Short mmCIF file of C-alpha atoms in Angstrom, two decimals:
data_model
loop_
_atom_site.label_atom_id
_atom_site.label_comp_id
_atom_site.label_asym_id
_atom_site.label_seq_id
_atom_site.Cartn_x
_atom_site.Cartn_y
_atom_site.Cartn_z
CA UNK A 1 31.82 2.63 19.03
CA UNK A 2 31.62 6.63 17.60
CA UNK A 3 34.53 5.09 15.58
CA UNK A 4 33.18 2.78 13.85
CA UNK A 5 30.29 4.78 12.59
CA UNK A 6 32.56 7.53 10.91
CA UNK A 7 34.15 4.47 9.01
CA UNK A 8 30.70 2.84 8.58
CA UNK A 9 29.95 6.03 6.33
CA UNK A 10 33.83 6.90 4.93
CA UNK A 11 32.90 7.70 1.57
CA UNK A 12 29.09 7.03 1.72
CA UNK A 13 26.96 8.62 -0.99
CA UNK A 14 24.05 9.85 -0.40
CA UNK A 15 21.04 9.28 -2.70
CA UNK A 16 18.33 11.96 -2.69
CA UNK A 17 15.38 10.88 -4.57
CA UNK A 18 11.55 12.61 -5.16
CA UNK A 19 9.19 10.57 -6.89
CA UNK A 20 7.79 11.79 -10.42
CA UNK A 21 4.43 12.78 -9.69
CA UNK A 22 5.73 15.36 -7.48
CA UNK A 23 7.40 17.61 -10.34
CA UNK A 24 5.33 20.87 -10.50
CA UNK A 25 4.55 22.41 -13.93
CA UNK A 26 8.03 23.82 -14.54
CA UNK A 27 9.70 20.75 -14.36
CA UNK A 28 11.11 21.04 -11.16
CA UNK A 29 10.21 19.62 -7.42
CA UNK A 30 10.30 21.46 -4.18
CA UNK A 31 13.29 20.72 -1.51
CA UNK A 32 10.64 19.80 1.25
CA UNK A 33 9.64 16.73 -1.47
CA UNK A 34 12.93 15.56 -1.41
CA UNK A 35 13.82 12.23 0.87
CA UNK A 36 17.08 10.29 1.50
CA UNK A 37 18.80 7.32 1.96
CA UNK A 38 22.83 5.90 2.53
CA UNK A 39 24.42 4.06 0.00
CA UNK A 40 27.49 2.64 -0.28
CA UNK A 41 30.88 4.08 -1.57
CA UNK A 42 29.92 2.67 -5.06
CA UNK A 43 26.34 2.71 -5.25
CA UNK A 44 24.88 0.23 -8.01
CA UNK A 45 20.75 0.00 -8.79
CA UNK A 46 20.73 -3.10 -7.39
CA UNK A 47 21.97 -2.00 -4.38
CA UNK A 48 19.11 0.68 -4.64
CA UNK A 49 16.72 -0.96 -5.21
CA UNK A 50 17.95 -3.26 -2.20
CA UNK A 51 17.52 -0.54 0.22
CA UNK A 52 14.80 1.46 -1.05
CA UNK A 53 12.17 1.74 1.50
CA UNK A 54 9.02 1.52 -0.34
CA UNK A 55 7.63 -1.54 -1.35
CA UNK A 56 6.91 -2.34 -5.31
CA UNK A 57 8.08 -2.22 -8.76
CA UNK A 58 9.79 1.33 -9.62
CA UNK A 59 11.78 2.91 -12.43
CA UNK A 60 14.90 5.04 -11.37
CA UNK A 61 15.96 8.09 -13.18
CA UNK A 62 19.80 9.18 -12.45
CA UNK A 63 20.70 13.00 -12.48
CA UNK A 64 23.57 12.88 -14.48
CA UNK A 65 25.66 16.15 -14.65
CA UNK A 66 26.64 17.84 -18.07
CA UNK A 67 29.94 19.39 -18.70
CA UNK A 68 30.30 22.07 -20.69
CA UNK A 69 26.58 23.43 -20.65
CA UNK A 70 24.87 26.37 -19.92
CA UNK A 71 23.37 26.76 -16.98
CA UNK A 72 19.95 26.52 -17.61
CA UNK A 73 20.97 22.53 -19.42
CA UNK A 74 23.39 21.96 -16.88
CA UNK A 75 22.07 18.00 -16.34
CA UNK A 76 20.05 14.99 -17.68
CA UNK A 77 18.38 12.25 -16.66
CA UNK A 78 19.57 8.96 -17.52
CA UNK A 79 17.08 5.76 -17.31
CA UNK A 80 18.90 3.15 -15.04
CA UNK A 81 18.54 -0.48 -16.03
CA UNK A 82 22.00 -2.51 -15.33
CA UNK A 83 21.71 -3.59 -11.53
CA UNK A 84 25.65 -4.18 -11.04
CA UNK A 85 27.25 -0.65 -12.67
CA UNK A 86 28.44 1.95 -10.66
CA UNK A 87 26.31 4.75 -10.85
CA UNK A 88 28.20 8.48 -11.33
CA UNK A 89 28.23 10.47 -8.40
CA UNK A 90 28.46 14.66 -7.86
CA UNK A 91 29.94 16.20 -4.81
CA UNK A 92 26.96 18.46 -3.05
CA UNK A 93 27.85 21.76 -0.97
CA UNK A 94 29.40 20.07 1.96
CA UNK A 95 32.04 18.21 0.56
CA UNK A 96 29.84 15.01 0.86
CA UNK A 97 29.16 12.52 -1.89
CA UNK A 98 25.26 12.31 -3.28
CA UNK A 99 23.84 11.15 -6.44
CA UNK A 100 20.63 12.79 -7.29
CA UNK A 101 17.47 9.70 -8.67
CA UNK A 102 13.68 10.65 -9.87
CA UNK A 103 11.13 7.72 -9.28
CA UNK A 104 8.61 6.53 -11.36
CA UNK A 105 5.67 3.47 -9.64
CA UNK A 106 5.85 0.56 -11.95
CA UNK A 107 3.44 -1.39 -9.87
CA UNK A 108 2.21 -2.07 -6.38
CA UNK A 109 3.58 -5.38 -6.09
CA UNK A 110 7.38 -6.34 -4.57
CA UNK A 111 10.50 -6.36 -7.16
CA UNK A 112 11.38 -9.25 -8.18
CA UNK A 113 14.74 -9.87 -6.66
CA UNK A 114 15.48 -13.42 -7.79
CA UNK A 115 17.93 -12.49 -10.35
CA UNK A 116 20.04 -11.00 -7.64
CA UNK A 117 19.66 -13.71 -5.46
CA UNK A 118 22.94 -13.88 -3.14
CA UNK A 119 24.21 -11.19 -4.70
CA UNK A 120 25.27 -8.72 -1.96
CA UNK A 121 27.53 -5.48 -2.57
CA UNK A 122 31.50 -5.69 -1.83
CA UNK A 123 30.94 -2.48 -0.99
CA UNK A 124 27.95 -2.33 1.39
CA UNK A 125 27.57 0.05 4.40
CA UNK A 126 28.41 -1.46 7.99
CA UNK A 127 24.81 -2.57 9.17
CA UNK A 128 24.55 -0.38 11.71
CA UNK A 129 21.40 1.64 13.15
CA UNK A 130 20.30 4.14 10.11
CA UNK A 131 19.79 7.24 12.62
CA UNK A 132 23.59 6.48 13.43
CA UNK A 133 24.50 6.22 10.12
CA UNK A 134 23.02 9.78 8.88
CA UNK A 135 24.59 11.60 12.17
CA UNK A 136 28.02 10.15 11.13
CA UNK A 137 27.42 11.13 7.63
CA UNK A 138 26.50 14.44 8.23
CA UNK A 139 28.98 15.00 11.41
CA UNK A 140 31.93 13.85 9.02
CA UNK A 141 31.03 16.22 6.04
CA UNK A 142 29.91 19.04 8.34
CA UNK A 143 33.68 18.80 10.12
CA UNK A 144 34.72 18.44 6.38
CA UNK A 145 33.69 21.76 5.49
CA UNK A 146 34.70 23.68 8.45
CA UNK A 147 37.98 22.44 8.00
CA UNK A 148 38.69 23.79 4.76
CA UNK A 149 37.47 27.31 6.09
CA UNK A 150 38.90 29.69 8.36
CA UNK A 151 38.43 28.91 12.03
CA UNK A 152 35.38 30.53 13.55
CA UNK A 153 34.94 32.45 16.97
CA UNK A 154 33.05 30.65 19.64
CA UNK A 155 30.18 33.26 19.12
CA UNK A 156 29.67 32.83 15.86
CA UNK A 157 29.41 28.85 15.39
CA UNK A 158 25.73 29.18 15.81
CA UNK A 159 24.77 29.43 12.30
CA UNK A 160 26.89 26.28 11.49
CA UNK A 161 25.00 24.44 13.92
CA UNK A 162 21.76 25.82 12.08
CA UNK A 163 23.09 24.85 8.88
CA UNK A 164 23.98 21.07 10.27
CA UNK A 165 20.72 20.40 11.66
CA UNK A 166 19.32 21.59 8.25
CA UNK A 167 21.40 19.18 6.53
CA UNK A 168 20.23 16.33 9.37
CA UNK A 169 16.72 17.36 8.74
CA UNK A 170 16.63 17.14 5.16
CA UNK A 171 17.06 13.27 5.88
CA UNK A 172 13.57 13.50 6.91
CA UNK A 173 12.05 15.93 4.45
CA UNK A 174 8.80 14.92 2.29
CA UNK A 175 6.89 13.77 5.39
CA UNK A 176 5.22 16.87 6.02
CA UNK A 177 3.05 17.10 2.67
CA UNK A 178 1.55 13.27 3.23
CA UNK A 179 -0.26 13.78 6.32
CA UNK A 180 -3.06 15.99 6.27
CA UNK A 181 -5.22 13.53 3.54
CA UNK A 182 -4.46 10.41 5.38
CA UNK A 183 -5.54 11.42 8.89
CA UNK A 184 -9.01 10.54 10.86
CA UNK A 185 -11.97 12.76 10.01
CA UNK A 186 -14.17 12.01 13.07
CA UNK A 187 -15.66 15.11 14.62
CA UNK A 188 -13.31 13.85 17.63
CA UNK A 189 -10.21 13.89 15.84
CA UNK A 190 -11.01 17.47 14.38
CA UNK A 191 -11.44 18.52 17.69
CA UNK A 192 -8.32 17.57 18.80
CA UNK A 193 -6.31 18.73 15.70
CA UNK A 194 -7.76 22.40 16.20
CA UNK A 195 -6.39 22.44 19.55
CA UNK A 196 -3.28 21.16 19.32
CA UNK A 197 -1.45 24.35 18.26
CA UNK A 198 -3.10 25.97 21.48
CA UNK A 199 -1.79 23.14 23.33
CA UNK A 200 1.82 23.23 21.70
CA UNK A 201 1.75 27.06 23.15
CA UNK A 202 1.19 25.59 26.77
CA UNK A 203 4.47 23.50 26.32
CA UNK A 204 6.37 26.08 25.53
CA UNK A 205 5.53 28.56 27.56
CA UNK A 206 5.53 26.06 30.96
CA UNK A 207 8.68 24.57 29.40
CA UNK A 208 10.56 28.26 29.03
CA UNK A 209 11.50 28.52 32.64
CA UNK A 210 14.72 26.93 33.10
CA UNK A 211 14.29 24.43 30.96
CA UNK A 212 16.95 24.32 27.88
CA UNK A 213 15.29 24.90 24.21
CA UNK A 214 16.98 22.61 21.12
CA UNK A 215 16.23 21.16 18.66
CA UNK A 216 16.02 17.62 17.60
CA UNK A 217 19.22 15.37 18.08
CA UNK A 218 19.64 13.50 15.12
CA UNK A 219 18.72 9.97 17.11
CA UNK A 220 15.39 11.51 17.81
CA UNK A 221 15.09 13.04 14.67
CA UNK A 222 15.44 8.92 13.21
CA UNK A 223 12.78 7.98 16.09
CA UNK A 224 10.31 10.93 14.86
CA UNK A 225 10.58 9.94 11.62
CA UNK A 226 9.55 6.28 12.05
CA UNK A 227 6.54 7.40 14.31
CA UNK A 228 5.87 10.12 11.26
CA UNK A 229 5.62 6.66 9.04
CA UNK A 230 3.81 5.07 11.18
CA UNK A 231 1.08 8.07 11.45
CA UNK A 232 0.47 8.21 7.64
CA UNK A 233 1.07 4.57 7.25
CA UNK A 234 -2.70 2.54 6.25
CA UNK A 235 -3.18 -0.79 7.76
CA UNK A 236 -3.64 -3.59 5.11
CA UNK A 237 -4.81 -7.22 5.46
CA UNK A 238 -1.86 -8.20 2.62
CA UNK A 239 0.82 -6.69 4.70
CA UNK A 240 2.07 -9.68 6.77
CA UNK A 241 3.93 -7.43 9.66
CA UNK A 242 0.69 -5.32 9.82
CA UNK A 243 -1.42 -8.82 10.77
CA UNK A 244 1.78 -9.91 12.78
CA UNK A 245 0.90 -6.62 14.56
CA UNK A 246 -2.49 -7.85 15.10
CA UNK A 247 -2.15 -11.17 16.14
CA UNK A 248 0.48 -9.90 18.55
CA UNK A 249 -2.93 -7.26 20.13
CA UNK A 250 -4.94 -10.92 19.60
CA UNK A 251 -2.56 -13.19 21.78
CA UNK A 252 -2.72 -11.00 24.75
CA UNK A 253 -6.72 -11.82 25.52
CA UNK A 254 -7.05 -15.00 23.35
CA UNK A 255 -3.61 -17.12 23.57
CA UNK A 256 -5.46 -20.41 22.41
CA UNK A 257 -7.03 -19.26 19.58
CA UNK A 258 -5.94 -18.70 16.22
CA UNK A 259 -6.29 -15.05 14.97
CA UNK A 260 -9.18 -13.71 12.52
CA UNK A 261 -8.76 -10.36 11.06
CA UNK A 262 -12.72 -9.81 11.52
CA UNK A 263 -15.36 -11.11 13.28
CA UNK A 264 -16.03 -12.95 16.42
CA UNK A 265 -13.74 -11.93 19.12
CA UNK A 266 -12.72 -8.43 18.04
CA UNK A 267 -15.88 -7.11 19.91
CA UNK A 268 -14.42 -7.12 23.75
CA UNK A 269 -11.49 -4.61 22.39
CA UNK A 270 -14.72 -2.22 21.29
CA UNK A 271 -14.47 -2.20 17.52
CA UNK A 272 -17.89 -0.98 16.76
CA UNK A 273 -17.49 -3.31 13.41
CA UNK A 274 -15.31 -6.01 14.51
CA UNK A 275 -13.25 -5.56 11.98
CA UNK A 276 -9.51 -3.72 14.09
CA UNK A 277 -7.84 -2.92 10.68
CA UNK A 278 -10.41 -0.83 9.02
CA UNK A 279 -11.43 1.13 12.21
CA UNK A 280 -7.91 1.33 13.35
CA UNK A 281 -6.85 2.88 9.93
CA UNK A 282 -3.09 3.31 10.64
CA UNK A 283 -0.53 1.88 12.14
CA UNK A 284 0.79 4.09 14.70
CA UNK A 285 -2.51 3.43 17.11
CA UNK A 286 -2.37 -0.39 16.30
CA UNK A 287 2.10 -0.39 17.32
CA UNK A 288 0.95 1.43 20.53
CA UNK A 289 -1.98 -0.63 21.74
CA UNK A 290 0.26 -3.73 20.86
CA UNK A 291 3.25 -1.79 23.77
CA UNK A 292 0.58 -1.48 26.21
CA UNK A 293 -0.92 -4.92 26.14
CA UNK A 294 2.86 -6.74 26.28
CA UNK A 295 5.02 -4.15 28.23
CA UNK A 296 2.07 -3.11 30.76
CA UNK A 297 -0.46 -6.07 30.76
CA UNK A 298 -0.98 -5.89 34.58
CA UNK A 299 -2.71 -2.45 33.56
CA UNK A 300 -3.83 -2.94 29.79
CA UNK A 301 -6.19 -6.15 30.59
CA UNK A 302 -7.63 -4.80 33.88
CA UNK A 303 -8.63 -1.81 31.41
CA UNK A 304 -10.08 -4.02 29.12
CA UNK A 305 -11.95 -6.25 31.00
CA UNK A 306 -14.19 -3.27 32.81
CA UNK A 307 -14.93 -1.70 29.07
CA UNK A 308 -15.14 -5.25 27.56
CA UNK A 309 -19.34 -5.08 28.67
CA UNK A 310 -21.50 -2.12 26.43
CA UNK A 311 -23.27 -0.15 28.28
CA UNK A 312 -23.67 3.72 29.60
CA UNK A 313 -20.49 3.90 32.01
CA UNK A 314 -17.81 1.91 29.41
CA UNK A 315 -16.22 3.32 26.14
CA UNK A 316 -15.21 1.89 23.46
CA UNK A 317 -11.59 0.86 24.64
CA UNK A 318 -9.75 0.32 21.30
CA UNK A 319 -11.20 3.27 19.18
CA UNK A 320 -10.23 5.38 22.21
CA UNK A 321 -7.09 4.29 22.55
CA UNK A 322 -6.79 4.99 18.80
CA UNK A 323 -8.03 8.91 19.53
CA UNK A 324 -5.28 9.09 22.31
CA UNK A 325 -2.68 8.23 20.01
CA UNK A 326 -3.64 10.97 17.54
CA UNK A 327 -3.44 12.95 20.64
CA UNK A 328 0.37 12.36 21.71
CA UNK A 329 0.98 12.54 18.00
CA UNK A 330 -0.50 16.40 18.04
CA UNK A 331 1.35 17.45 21.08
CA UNK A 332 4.39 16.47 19.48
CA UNK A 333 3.66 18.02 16.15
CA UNK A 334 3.84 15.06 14.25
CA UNK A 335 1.07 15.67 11.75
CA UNK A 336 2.44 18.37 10.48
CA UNK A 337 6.35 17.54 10.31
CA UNK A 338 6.56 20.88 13.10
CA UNK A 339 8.67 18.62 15.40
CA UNK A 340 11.45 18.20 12.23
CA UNK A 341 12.65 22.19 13.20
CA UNK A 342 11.13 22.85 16.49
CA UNK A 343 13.27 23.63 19.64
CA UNK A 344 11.93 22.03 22.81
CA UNK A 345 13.46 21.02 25.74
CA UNK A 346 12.74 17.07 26.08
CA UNK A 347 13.57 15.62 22.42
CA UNK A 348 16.28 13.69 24.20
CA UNK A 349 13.66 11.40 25.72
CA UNK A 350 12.37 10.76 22.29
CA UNK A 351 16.00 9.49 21.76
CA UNK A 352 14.71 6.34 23.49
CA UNK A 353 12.43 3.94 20.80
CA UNK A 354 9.85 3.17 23.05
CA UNK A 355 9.46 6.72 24.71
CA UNK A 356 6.62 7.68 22.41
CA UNK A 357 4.90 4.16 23.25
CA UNK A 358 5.48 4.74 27.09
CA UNK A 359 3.74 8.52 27.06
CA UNK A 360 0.94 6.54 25.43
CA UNK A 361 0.63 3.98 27.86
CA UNK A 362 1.04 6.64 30.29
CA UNK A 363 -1.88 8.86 28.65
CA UNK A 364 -4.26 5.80 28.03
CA UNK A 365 -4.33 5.14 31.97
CA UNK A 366 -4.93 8.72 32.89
CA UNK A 367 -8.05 8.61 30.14
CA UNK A 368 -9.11 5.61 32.09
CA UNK A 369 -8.94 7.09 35.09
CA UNK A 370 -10.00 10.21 34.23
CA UNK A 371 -13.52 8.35 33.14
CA UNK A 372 -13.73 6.31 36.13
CA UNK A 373 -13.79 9.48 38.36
CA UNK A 374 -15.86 11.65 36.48
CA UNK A 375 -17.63 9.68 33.45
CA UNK A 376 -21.07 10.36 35.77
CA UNK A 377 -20.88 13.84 35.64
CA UNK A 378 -19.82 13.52 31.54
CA UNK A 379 -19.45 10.68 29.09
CA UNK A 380 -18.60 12.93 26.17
CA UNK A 381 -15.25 11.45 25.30
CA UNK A 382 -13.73 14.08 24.28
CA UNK A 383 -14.02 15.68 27.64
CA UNK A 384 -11.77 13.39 28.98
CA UNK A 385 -9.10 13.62 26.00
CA UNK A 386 -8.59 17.40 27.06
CA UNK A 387 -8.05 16.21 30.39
CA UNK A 388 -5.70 13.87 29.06
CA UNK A 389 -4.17 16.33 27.02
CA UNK A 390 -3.83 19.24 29.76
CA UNK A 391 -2.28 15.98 31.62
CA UNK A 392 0.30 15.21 29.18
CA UNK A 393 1.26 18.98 28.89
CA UNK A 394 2.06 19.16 31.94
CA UNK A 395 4.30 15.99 31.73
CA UNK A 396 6.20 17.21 29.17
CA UNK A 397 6.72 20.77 30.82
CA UNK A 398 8.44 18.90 33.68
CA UNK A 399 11.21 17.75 30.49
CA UNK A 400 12.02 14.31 31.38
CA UNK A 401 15.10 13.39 29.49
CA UNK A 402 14.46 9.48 29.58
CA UNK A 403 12.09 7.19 30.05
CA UNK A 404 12.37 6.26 33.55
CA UNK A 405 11.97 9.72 34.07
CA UNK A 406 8.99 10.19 32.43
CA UNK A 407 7.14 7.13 34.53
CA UNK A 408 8.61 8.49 37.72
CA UNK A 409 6.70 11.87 36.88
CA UNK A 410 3.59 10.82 35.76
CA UNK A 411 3.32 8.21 38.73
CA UNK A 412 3.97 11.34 41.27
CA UNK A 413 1.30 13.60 39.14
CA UNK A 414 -1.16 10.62 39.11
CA UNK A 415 -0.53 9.16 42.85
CA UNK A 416 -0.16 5.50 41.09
#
């Protein structure tokens, strides 16, 4: 199976692209700005424009490398229009195979694809996972290079290793500058956010025992990323898999009624509006309320039903659930792209899709009962979110490698 992702990615290019509004006032655009995607061995802009991962109309801008120049006009840009020629590509530093694309927004709505209508690439990668793609990519070039050097002692591969998890990394660069503006301002949120680098500590420390400190494996790094998206990602009423989302939240309490996106109904989940996709905001908290109603109903709707009633001794279930996904998000540094470079000893659970979705479902109960037990000594919410966050600390000191790891720990923490 290893196999056939080194052949999925024999002779892959790889297309690193910024978009134009990043350029600074010299003309040129910081590395952390910089984002990538596979191609095939013979890219074309239809098949980029295929793949791209952004929806609506855009302009693409090839790098196109200059013989003979000085240095300082070593390149120019070339304005791509023909959706079937092969575009030029460079080798980069690695041996590896990368064409180099600036961006320009056209318009908001989707490209227009009908002209290439069953019109698919020769040429096209193996459709295989894209975290599996990148690690063969980058596994193949960075075995590439050391081959054509001279054999390094044991004691000295470290910096290689570095230098590849750079290069897997860089997959994922840009995602750290688009957080900080999109993110909840309640006075909750900003209480969590200016204790989550205190908290981060506390993992470390705890986790410094015996635990084993490394970084990111490239599957996780893939997993991160898409939960990354998912933070910074605004919910829209036009996006049909955001409302699928919704309808999927919907279908757990009302199975015989159609959905409405506002309104009547939308109350017993706590929305202090009834309106989920406006006080929701983003998509991460809306994807993990979703897990916990399917995967653990037997807990999710017994939840519900006892904060489905206003009054003094309920909270406002989805809103809080919302807050506890921000917090799982902090403890793993993903508002700030931290968990991209940071060694820790339990990024191989995050390996697992649904391990980020599972510590939230595990978090969510112990806010639940955390307010059951104490909510009339203290209904400040945000109270009980540091419980739940001294909680989930300690879970991830413990460093459960997989999911069924995780549950077994939390259960034996929480006596459920």
């Amino acid at each position: 199976m290893a196999q056939r992702y080194e052949d999925a990615t024999d002779g892959a290019v790889l297309c690193r692209y910024f978009f134009q509004h990043m350029l600074v006032e010299d003309a040129t655009v910081r590395e952390e700005c910089v984002s990538s995607i596979l191609l095939s061995s013979e890219p074309t802009l239809g098949e980029l424009r295929r793949k791209f991962p952004f929806e609506g109309q855009y302009h693409f801008r090839l790098q196109h490398v200059l013989t003979g120049g000085n240095k300082a006009a070593s390149y120019c840009w070339l304005d791509l229009s023909e959706p079937h020629h092969v575009l030029p590509v460079t080798k980069n530093h690695s041996g590896g195979r990368e064409i180099r694309v600036k961006v320009l927004q056209l318009s908001h709505e989707p490209q227009d694809d009908a002209a290439d209508a069953g019109k698919q690439e020769s040429r096209d990668l193996v459709d295989v996972p894209e975290d599996r793609q990148f690690a063969a990519y980058f596994r193949a070039h960075h075995h590439h290079k050391n081959s054509n050097g001279r054999e390094s002692m044991q004691h000295q591969q470290s910096p290689q290793q570095q230098q590849q998890m750079q290069d897997v990394s860089s997959v994922l660069s840009g995602v750290k500058k688009a957080l900080a503006s999109k993110m909840k301002t309640s006075a909750m949120a900003q209480t969590i956010q200016k204790k989550s680098a205190k908290m981060w500590e506390k993992v470390v420390a705890g986790a410094a025992g015996g635990s084993v400190n490394m970084p990111p494996t490239a599957p996780a790094l893939a997993q991160l990323a898409k939960l990354v998206g998912a933070l910074k990602a605004p919910l829209y009423e036009s996006n049909r898999d955001h409302v699928d989302l919704l309808n999927r939240l919907w279908v757990t309490c009302y199975d015989a009624q159609p959905l409405t996106l506002r309104g009547a109904g939308w109350e017993v989940f706590g929305f202090r509006y009834d309106d989920p996709l406006r006080e929701l905001q983003f998509v991460l908290p809306l994807q993990c309320l979703v897990f916990f109603h399917e995967v653990h109903c037997n807990v999710a709707l017994p939840i519900l039903k006892d904060q489905s009633t206003p009054g003094p001794a309920s909270y406002p279930y989805a809103l809080v659930g919302a807050q506890v996904s921000f917090l799982v998000a902090d403890l793993l540094q993903l508002k700030d792209g931290g968990c991209l470079g940071a060694e820790r000893p339990f990024w191989r659970l995050f390996e697992d899709p649904i391990a980020f979705f599972e510590l939230f479902s595990i978090a969510f109960r112990a806010f639940d009962q955390s307010w059951k037990m104490n909510s009339s000594k203290s209904t400040e919410i945000g109270a009980h979110l540091e419980y739940v966050a001294e909680f989930s600390q300690e879970l991830l000191r413990r460093s459960p490698e997989s999911v069924p790891a995780l549950v077994e720990i939390a259960h034996q923490m929480q006596n459920w």
